[in-house]
PDB file of C-alpha atoms in Angstrom:
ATOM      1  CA  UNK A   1      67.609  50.271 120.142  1.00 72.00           C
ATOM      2  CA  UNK A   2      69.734  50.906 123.596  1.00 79.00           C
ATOM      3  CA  UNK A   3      66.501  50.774 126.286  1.00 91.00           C
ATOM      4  CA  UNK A   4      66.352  54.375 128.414  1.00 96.00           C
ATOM      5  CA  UNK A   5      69.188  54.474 131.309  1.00 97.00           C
ATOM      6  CA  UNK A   6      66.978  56.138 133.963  1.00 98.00           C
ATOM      7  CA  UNK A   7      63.298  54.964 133.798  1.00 98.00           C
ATOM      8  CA  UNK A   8      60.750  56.849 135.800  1.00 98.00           C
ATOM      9  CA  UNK A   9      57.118  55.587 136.843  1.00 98.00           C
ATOM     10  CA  UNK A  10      54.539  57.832 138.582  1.00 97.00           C
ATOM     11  CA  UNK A  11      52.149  56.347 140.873  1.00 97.00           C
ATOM     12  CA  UNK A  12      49.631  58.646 142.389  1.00 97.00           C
ATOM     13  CA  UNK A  13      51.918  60.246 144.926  1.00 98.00           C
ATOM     14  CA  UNK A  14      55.051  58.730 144.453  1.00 98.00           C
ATOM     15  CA  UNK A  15      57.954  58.438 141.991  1.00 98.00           C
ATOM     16  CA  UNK A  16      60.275  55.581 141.385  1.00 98.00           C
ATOM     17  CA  UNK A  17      63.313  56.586 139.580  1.00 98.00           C
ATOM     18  CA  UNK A  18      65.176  53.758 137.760  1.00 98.00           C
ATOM     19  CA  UNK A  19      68.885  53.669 136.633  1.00 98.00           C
ATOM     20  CA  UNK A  20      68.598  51.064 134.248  1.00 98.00           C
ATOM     21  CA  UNK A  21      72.071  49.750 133.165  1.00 96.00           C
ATOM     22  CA  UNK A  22      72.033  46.071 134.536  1.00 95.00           C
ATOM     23  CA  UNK A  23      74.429  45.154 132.805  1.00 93.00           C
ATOM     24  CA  UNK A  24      77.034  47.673 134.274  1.00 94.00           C
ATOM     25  CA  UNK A  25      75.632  46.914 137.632  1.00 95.00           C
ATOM     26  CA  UNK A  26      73.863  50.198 136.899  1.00 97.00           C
ATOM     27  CA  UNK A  27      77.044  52.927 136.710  1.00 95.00           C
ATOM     28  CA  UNK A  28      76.618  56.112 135.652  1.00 95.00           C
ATOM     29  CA  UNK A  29      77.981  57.579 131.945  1.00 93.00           C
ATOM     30  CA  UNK A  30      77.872  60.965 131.063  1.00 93.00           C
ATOM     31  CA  UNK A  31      74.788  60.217 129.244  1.00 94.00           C
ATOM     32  CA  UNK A  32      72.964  58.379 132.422  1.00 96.00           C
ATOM     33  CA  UNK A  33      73.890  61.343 134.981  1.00 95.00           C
ATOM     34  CA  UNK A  34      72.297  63.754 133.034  1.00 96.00           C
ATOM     35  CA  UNK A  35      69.762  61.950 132.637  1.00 97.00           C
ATOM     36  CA  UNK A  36      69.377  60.976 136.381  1.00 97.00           C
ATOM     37  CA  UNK A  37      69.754  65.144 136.784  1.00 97.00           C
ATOM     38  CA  UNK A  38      66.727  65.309 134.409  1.00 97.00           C
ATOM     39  CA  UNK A  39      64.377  62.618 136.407  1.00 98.00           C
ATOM     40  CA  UNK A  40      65.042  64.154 139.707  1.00 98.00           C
ATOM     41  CA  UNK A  41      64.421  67.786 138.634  1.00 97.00           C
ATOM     42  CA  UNK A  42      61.092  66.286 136.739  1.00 98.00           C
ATOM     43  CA  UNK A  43      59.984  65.170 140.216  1.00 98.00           C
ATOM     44  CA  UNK A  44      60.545  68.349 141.932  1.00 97.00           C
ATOM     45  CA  UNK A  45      58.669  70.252 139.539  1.00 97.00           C
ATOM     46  CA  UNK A  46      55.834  67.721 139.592  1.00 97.00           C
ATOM     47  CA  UNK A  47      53.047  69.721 142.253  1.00 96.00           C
ATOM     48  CA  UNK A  48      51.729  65.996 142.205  1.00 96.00           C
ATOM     49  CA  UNK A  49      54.663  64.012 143.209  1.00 97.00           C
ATOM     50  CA  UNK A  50      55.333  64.173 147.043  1.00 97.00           C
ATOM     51  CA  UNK A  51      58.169  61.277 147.456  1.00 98.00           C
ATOM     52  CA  UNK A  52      60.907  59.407 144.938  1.00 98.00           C
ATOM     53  CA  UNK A  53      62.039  56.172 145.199  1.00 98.00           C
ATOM     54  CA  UNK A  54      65.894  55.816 143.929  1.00 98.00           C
ATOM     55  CA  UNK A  55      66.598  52.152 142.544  1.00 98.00           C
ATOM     56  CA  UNK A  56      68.757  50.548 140.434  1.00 98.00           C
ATOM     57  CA  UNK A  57      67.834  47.285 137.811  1.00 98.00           C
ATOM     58  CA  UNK A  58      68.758  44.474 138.276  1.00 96.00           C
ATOM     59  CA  UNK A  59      70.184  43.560 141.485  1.00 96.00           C
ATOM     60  CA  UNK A  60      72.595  46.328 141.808  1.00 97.00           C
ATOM     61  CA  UNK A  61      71.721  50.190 143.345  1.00 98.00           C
ATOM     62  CA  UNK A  62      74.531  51.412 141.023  1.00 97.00           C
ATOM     63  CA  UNK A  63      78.279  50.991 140.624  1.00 95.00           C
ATOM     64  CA  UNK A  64      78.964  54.678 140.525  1.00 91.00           C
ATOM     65  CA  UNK A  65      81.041  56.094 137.330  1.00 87.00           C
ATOM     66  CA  UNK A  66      81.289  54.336 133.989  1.00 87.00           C
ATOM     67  CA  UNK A  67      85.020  53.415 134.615  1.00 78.00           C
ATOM     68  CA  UNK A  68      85.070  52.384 130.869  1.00 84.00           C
ATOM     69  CA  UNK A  69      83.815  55.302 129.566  1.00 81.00           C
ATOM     70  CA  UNK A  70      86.598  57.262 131.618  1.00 74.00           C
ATOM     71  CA  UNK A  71      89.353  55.023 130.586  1.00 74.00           C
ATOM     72  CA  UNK A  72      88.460  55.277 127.450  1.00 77.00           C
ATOM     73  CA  UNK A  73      89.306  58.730 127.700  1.00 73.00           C
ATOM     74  CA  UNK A  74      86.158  60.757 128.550  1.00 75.00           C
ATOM     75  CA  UNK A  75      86.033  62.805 131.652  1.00 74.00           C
ATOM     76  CA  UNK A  76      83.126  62.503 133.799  1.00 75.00           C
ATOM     77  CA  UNK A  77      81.527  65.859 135.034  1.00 82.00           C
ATOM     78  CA  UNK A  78      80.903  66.224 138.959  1.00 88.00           C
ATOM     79  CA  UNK A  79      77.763  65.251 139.894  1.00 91.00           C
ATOM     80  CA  UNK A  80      77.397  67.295 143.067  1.00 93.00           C
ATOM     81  CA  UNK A  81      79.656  70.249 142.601  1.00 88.00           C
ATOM     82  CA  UNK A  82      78.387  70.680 139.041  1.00 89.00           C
ATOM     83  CA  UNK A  83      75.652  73.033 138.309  1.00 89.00           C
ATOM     84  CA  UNK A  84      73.871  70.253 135.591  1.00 90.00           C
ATOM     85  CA  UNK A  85      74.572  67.467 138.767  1.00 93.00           C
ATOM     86  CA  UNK A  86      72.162  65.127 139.708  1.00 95.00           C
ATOM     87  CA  UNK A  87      73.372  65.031 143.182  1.00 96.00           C
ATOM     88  CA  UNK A  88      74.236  69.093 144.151  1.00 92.00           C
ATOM     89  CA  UNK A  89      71.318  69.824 146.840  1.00 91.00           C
ATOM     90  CA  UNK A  90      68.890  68.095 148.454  1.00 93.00           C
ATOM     91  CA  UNK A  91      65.099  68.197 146.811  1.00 95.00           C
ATOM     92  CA  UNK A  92      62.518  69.739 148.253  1.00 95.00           C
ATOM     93  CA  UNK A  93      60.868  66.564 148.383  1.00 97.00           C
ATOM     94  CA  UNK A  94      61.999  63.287 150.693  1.00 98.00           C
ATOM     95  CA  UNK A  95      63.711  60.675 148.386  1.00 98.00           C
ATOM     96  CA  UNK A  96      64.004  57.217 149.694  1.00 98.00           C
ATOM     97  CA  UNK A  97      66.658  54.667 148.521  1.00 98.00           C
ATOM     98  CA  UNK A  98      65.779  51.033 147.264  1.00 98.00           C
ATOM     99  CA  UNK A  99      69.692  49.256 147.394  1.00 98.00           C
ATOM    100  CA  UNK A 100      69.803  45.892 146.462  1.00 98.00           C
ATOM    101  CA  UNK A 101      74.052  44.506 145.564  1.00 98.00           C
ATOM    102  CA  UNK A 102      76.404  46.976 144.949  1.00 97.00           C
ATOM    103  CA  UNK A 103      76.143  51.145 146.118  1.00 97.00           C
ATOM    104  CA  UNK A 104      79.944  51.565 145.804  1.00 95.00           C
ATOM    105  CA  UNK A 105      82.406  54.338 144.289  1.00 93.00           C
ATOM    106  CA  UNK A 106      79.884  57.022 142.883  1.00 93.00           C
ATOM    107  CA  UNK A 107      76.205  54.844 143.750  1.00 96.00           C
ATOM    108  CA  UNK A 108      77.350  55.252 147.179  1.00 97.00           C
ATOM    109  CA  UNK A 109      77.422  58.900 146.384  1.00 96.00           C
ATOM    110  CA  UNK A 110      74.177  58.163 145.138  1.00 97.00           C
ATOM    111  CA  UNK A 111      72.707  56.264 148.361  1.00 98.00           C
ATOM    112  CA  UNK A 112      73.794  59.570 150.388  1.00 98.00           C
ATOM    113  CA  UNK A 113      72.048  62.022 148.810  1.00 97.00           C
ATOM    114  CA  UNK A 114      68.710  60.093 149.656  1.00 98.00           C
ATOM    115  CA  UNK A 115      67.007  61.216 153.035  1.00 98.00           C
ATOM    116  CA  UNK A 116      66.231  57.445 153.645  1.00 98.00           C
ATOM    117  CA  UNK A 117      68.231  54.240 152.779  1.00 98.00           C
ATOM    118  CA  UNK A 118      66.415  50.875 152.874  1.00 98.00           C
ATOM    119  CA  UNK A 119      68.430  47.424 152.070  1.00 98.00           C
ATOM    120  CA  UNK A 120      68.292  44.096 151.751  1.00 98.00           C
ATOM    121  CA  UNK A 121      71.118  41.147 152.883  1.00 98.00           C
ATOM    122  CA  UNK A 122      72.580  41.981 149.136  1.00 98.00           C
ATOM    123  CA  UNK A 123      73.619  45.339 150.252  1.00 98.00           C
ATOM    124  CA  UNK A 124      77.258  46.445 149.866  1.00 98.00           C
ATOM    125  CA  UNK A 125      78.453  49.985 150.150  1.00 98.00           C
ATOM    126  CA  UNK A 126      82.341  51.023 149.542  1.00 96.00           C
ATOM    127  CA  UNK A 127      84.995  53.544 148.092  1.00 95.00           C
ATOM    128  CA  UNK A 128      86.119  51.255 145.526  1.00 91.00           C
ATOM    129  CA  UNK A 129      86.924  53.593 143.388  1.00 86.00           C
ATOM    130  CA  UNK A 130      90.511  54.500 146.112  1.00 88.00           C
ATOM    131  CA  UNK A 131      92.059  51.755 144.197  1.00 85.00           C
ATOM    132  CA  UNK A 132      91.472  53.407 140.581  1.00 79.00           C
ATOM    133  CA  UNK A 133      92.613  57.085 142.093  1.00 82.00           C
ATOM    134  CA  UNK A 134      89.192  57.865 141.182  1.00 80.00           C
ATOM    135  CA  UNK A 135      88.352  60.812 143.525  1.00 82.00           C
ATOM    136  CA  UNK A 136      85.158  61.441 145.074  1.00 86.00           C
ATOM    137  CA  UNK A 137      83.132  64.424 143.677  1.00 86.00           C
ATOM    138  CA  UNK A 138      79.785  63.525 144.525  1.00 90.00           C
ATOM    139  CA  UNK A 139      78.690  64.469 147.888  1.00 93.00           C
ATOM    140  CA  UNK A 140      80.327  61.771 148.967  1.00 95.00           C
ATOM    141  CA  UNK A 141      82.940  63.282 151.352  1.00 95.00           C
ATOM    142  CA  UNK A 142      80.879  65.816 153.207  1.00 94.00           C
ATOM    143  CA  UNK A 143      77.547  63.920 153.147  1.00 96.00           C
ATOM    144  CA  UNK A 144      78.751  60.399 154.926  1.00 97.00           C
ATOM    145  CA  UNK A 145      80.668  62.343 157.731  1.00 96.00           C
ATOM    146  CA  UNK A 146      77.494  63.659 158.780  1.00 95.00           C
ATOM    147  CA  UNK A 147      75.621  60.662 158.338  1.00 97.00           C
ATOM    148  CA  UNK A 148      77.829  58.277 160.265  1.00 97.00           C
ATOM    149  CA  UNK A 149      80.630  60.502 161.741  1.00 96.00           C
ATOM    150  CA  UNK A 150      84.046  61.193 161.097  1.00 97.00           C
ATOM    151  CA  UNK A 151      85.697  58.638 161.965  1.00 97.00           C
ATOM    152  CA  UNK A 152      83.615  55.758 160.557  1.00 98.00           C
ATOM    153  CA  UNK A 153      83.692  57.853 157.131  1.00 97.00           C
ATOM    154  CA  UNK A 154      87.380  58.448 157.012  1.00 97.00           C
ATOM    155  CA  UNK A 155      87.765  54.877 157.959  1.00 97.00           C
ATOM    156  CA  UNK A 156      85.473  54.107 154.559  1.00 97.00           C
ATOM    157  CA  UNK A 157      87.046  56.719 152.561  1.00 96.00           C
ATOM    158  CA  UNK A 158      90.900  55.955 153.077  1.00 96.00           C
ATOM    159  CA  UNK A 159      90.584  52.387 153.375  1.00 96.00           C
ATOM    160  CA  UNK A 160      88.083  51.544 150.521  1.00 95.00           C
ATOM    161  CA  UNK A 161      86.838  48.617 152.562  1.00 96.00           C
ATOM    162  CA  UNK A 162      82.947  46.967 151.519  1.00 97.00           C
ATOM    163  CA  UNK A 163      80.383  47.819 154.697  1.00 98.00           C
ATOM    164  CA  UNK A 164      77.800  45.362 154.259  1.00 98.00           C
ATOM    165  CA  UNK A 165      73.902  45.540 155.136  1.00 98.00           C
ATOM    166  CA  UNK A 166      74.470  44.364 158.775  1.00 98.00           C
ATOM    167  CA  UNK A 167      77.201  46.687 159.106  1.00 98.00           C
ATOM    168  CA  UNK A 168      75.396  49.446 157.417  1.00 98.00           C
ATOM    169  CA  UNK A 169      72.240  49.676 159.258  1.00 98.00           C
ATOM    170  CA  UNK A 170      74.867  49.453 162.958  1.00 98.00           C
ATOM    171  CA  UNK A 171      76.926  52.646 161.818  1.00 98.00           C
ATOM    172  CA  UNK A 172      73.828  54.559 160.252  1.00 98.00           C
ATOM    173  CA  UNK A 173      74.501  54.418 156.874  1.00 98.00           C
ATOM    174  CA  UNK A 174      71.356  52.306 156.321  1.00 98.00           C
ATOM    175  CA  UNK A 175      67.795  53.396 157.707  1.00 94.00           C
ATOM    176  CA  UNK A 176      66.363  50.045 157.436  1.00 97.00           C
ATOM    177  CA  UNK A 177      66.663  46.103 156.104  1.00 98.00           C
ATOM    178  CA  UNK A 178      64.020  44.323 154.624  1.00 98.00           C
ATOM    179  CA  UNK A 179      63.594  40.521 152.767  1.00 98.00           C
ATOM    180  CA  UNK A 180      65.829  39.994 150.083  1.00 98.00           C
ATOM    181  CA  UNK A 181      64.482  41.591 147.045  1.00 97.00           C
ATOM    182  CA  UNK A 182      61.665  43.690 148.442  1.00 98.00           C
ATOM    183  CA  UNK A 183      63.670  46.477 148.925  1.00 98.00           C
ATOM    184  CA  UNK A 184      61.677  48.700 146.205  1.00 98.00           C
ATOM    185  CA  UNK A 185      58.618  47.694 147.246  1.00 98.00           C
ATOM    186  CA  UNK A 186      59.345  48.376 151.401  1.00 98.00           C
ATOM    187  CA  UNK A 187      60.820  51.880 149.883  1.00 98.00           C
ATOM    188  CA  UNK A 188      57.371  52.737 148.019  1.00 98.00           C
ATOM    189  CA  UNK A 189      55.159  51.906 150.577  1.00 98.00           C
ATOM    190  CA  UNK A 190      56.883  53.613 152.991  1.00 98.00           C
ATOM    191  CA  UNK A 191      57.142  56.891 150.494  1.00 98.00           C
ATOM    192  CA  UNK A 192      53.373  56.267 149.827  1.00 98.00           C
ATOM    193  CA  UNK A 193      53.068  56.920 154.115  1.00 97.00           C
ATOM    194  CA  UNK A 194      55.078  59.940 154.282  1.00 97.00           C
ATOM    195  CA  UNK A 195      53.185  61.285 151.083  1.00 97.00           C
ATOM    196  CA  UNK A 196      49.888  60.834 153.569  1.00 94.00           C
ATOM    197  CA  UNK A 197      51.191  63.109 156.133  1.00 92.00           C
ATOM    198  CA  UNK A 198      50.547  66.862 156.477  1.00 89.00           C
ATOM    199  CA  UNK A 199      53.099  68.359 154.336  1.00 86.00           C
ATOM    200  CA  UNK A 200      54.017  71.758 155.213  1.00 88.00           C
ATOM    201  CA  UNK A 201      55.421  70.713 158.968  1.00 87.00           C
ATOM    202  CA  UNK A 202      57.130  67.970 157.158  1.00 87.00           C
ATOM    203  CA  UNK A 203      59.103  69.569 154.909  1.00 89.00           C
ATOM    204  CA  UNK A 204      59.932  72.182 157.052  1.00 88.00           C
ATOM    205  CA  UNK A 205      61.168  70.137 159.641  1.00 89.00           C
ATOM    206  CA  UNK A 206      63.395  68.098 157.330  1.00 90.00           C
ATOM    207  CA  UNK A 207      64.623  71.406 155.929  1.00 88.00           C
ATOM    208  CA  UNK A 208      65.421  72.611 158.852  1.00 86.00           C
ATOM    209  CA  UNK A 209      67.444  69.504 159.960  1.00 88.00           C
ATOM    210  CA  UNK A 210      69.458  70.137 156.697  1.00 89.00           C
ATOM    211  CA  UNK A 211      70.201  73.756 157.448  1.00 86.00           C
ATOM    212  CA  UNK A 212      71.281  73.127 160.861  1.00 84.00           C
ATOM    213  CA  UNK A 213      74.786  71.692 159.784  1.00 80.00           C
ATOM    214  CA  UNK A 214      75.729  75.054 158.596  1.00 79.00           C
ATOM    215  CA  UNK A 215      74.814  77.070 161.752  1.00 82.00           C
ATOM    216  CA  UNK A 216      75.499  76.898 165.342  1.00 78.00           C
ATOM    217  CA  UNK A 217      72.893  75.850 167.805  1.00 86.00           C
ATOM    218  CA  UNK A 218      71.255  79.257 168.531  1.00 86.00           C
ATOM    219  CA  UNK A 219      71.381  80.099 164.965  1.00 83.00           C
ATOM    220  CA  UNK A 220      69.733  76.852 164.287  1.00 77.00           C
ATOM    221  CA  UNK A 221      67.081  76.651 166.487  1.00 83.00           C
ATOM    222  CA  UNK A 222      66.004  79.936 165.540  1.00 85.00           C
ATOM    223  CA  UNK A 223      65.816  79.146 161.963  1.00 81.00           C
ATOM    224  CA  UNK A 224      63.917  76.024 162.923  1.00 79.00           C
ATOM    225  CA  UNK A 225      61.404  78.231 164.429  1.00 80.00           C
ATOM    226  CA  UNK A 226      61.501  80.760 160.767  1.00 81.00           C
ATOM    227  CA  UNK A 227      60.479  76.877 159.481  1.00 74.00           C
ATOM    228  CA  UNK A 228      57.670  75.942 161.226  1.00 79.00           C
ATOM    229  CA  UNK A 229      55.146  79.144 161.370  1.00 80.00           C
ATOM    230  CA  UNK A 230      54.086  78.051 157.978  1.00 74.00           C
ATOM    231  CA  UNK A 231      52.860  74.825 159.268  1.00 71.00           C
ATOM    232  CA  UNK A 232      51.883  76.073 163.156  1.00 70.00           C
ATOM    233  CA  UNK A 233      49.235  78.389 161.060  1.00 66.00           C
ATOM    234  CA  UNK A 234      48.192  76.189 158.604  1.00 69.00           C
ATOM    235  CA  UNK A 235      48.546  72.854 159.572  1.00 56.00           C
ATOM    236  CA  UNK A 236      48.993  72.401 163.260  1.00 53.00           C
ATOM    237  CA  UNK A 237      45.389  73.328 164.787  1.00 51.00           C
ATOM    238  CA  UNK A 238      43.634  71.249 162.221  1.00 55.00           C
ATOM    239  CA  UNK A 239      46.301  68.088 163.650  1.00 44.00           C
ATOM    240  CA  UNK A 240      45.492  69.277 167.070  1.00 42.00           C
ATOM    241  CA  UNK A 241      41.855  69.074 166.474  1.00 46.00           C
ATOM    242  CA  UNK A 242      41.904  65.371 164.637  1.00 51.00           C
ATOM    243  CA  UNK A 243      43.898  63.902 167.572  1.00 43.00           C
ATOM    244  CA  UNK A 244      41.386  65.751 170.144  1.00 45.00           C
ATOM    245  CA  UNK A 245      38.603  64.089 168.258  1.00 55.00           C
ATOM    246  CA  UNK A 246      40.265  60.529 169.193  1.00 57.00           C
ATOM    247  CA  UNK A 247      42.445  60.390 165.712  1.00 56.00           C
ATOM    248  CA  UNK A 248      45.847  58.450 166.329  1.00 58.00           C
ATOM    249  CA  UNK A 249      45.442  57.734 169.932  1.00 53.00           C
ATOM    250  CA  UNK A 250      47.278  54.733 171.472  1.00 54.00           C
ATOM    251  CA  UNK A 251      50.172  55.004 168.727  1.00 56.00           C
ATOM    252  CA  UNK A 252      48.150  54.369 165.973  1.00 54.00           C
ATOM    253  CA  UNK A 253      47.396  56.619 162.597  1.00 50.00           C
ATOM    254  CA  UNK A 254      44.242  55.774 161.383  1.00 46.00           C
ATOM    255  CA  UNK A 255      45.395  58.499 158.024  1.00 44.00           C
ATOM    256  CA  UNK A 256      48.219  57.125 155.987  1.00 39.00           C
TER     257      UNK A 256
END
């Protein structure tokens, strides 16, 4: 019996989603997307989940579409411009990305749609898929523009060039690097820290610096202020009071 393509385990706050195809360096089938589509809307329903973790097994983040499935004649559906997509809009919830080897064609598709990418040295992103005529219909064209600007994206996109880890983490495209092979393990304790903080601010203020690519500054900055009442009533005087009380002076956070 085939072994599940996406795994997910649950561990108190946090949620580490799997795609488990090793031996096709994790790429997505028709059967593995929806699937992925399935974990990911598991973890935003999940009141007890705060933060994902996105991996891949094996070594690899994930090789983006089965190529062999779509030679073989089987179209692939888009995974962000799809309604049933795994990749259409951003959660509610931060999701962090483990990569380890390849995030290329689709997985780098996949790497975008994270808020946060952590690698290791084995880290290689690229349009690979510009020498199949495979077009991109993941995300993949309007999220890396905004992540490392246009010209670094078009230079990616048209050229189909690998960007490795060192590379990565100098344009943008990667948050962090850690040891080789601790990649999943840097991603979940750092998910396990932002689960820790005072939620309401947080995910207002990283909704609101999603929003602001679709408005100009005024309109922007006055939706960021729409964002944060929730959390200036609820949240901030409580803060305000901790740090008064000697909480998380001299940089450091005693609450985690």
């Amino acid at each position: 019996m085939e072994p599940p393509k996406i795994l997910a385990e649950a561990a108190g706050p946090v949620t580490t989603i799997i795609v488990n195809r090793p031996r096709a360096k994790n790429a997505l089938d028709n059967e593995a997307a929806h699937a992925l589509a399935a974990a990911l809307r598991s973890f935003e329903a999940d009141p007890d989940a705060k933060v994902a973790v996105l991996t891949g097994a094996g070594g690899a983040f994930c090789a983006g579409a089965d190529l062999k499935e779509l030679g073989g004649g089987t179209d692939y559906f888009p995974w962000a411009g799809s309604e049933q997509g795994p990749l259409r809009a951003p959660l509610s919830k931060p999701v962090i990305a483990a990569i380890e080897g390849h995030a290329c064609a689709g997985g780098l598709g996949v790497a975008l749609y994270c808020d946060i990418r952590i690698v290791d040295e084995t880290a290689t992103f690229g349009v690979f898929s510009r020498r199949w005529g495979v077009p991109m219909s993941d995300g993949t064209t309007v999220r890396l523009p905004r992540i490392v600007g246009q010209g670094r994206a078009l230079d990616m996109l048209l050229t189909g060039r690998a960007v490795g880890a060192d590379e990565a983490i100098a344009i943008g495209l990667a948050t962090r690097k850690v040891a080789r092979g601790t990649t999943r393990e840097a991603a979940e304790a750092l998910a396990r820290q932002i689960a820790g903080f005072p939620p309401v601010a947080m995910t207002s203020d990283r909704q609101s610096a999603y929003e602001s690519f679709d408005r100009d500054q005024a309109a922007a900055i006055r939706r960021e202020m729409e964002l944060s009442l929730a959390a200036r009533r609820q949240e901030s005087q409580k803060g305000a009071a901790r740090f008064a009380q000697g909480e998380g002076r001299h940089g450091k956070f005693e609450r985690q």
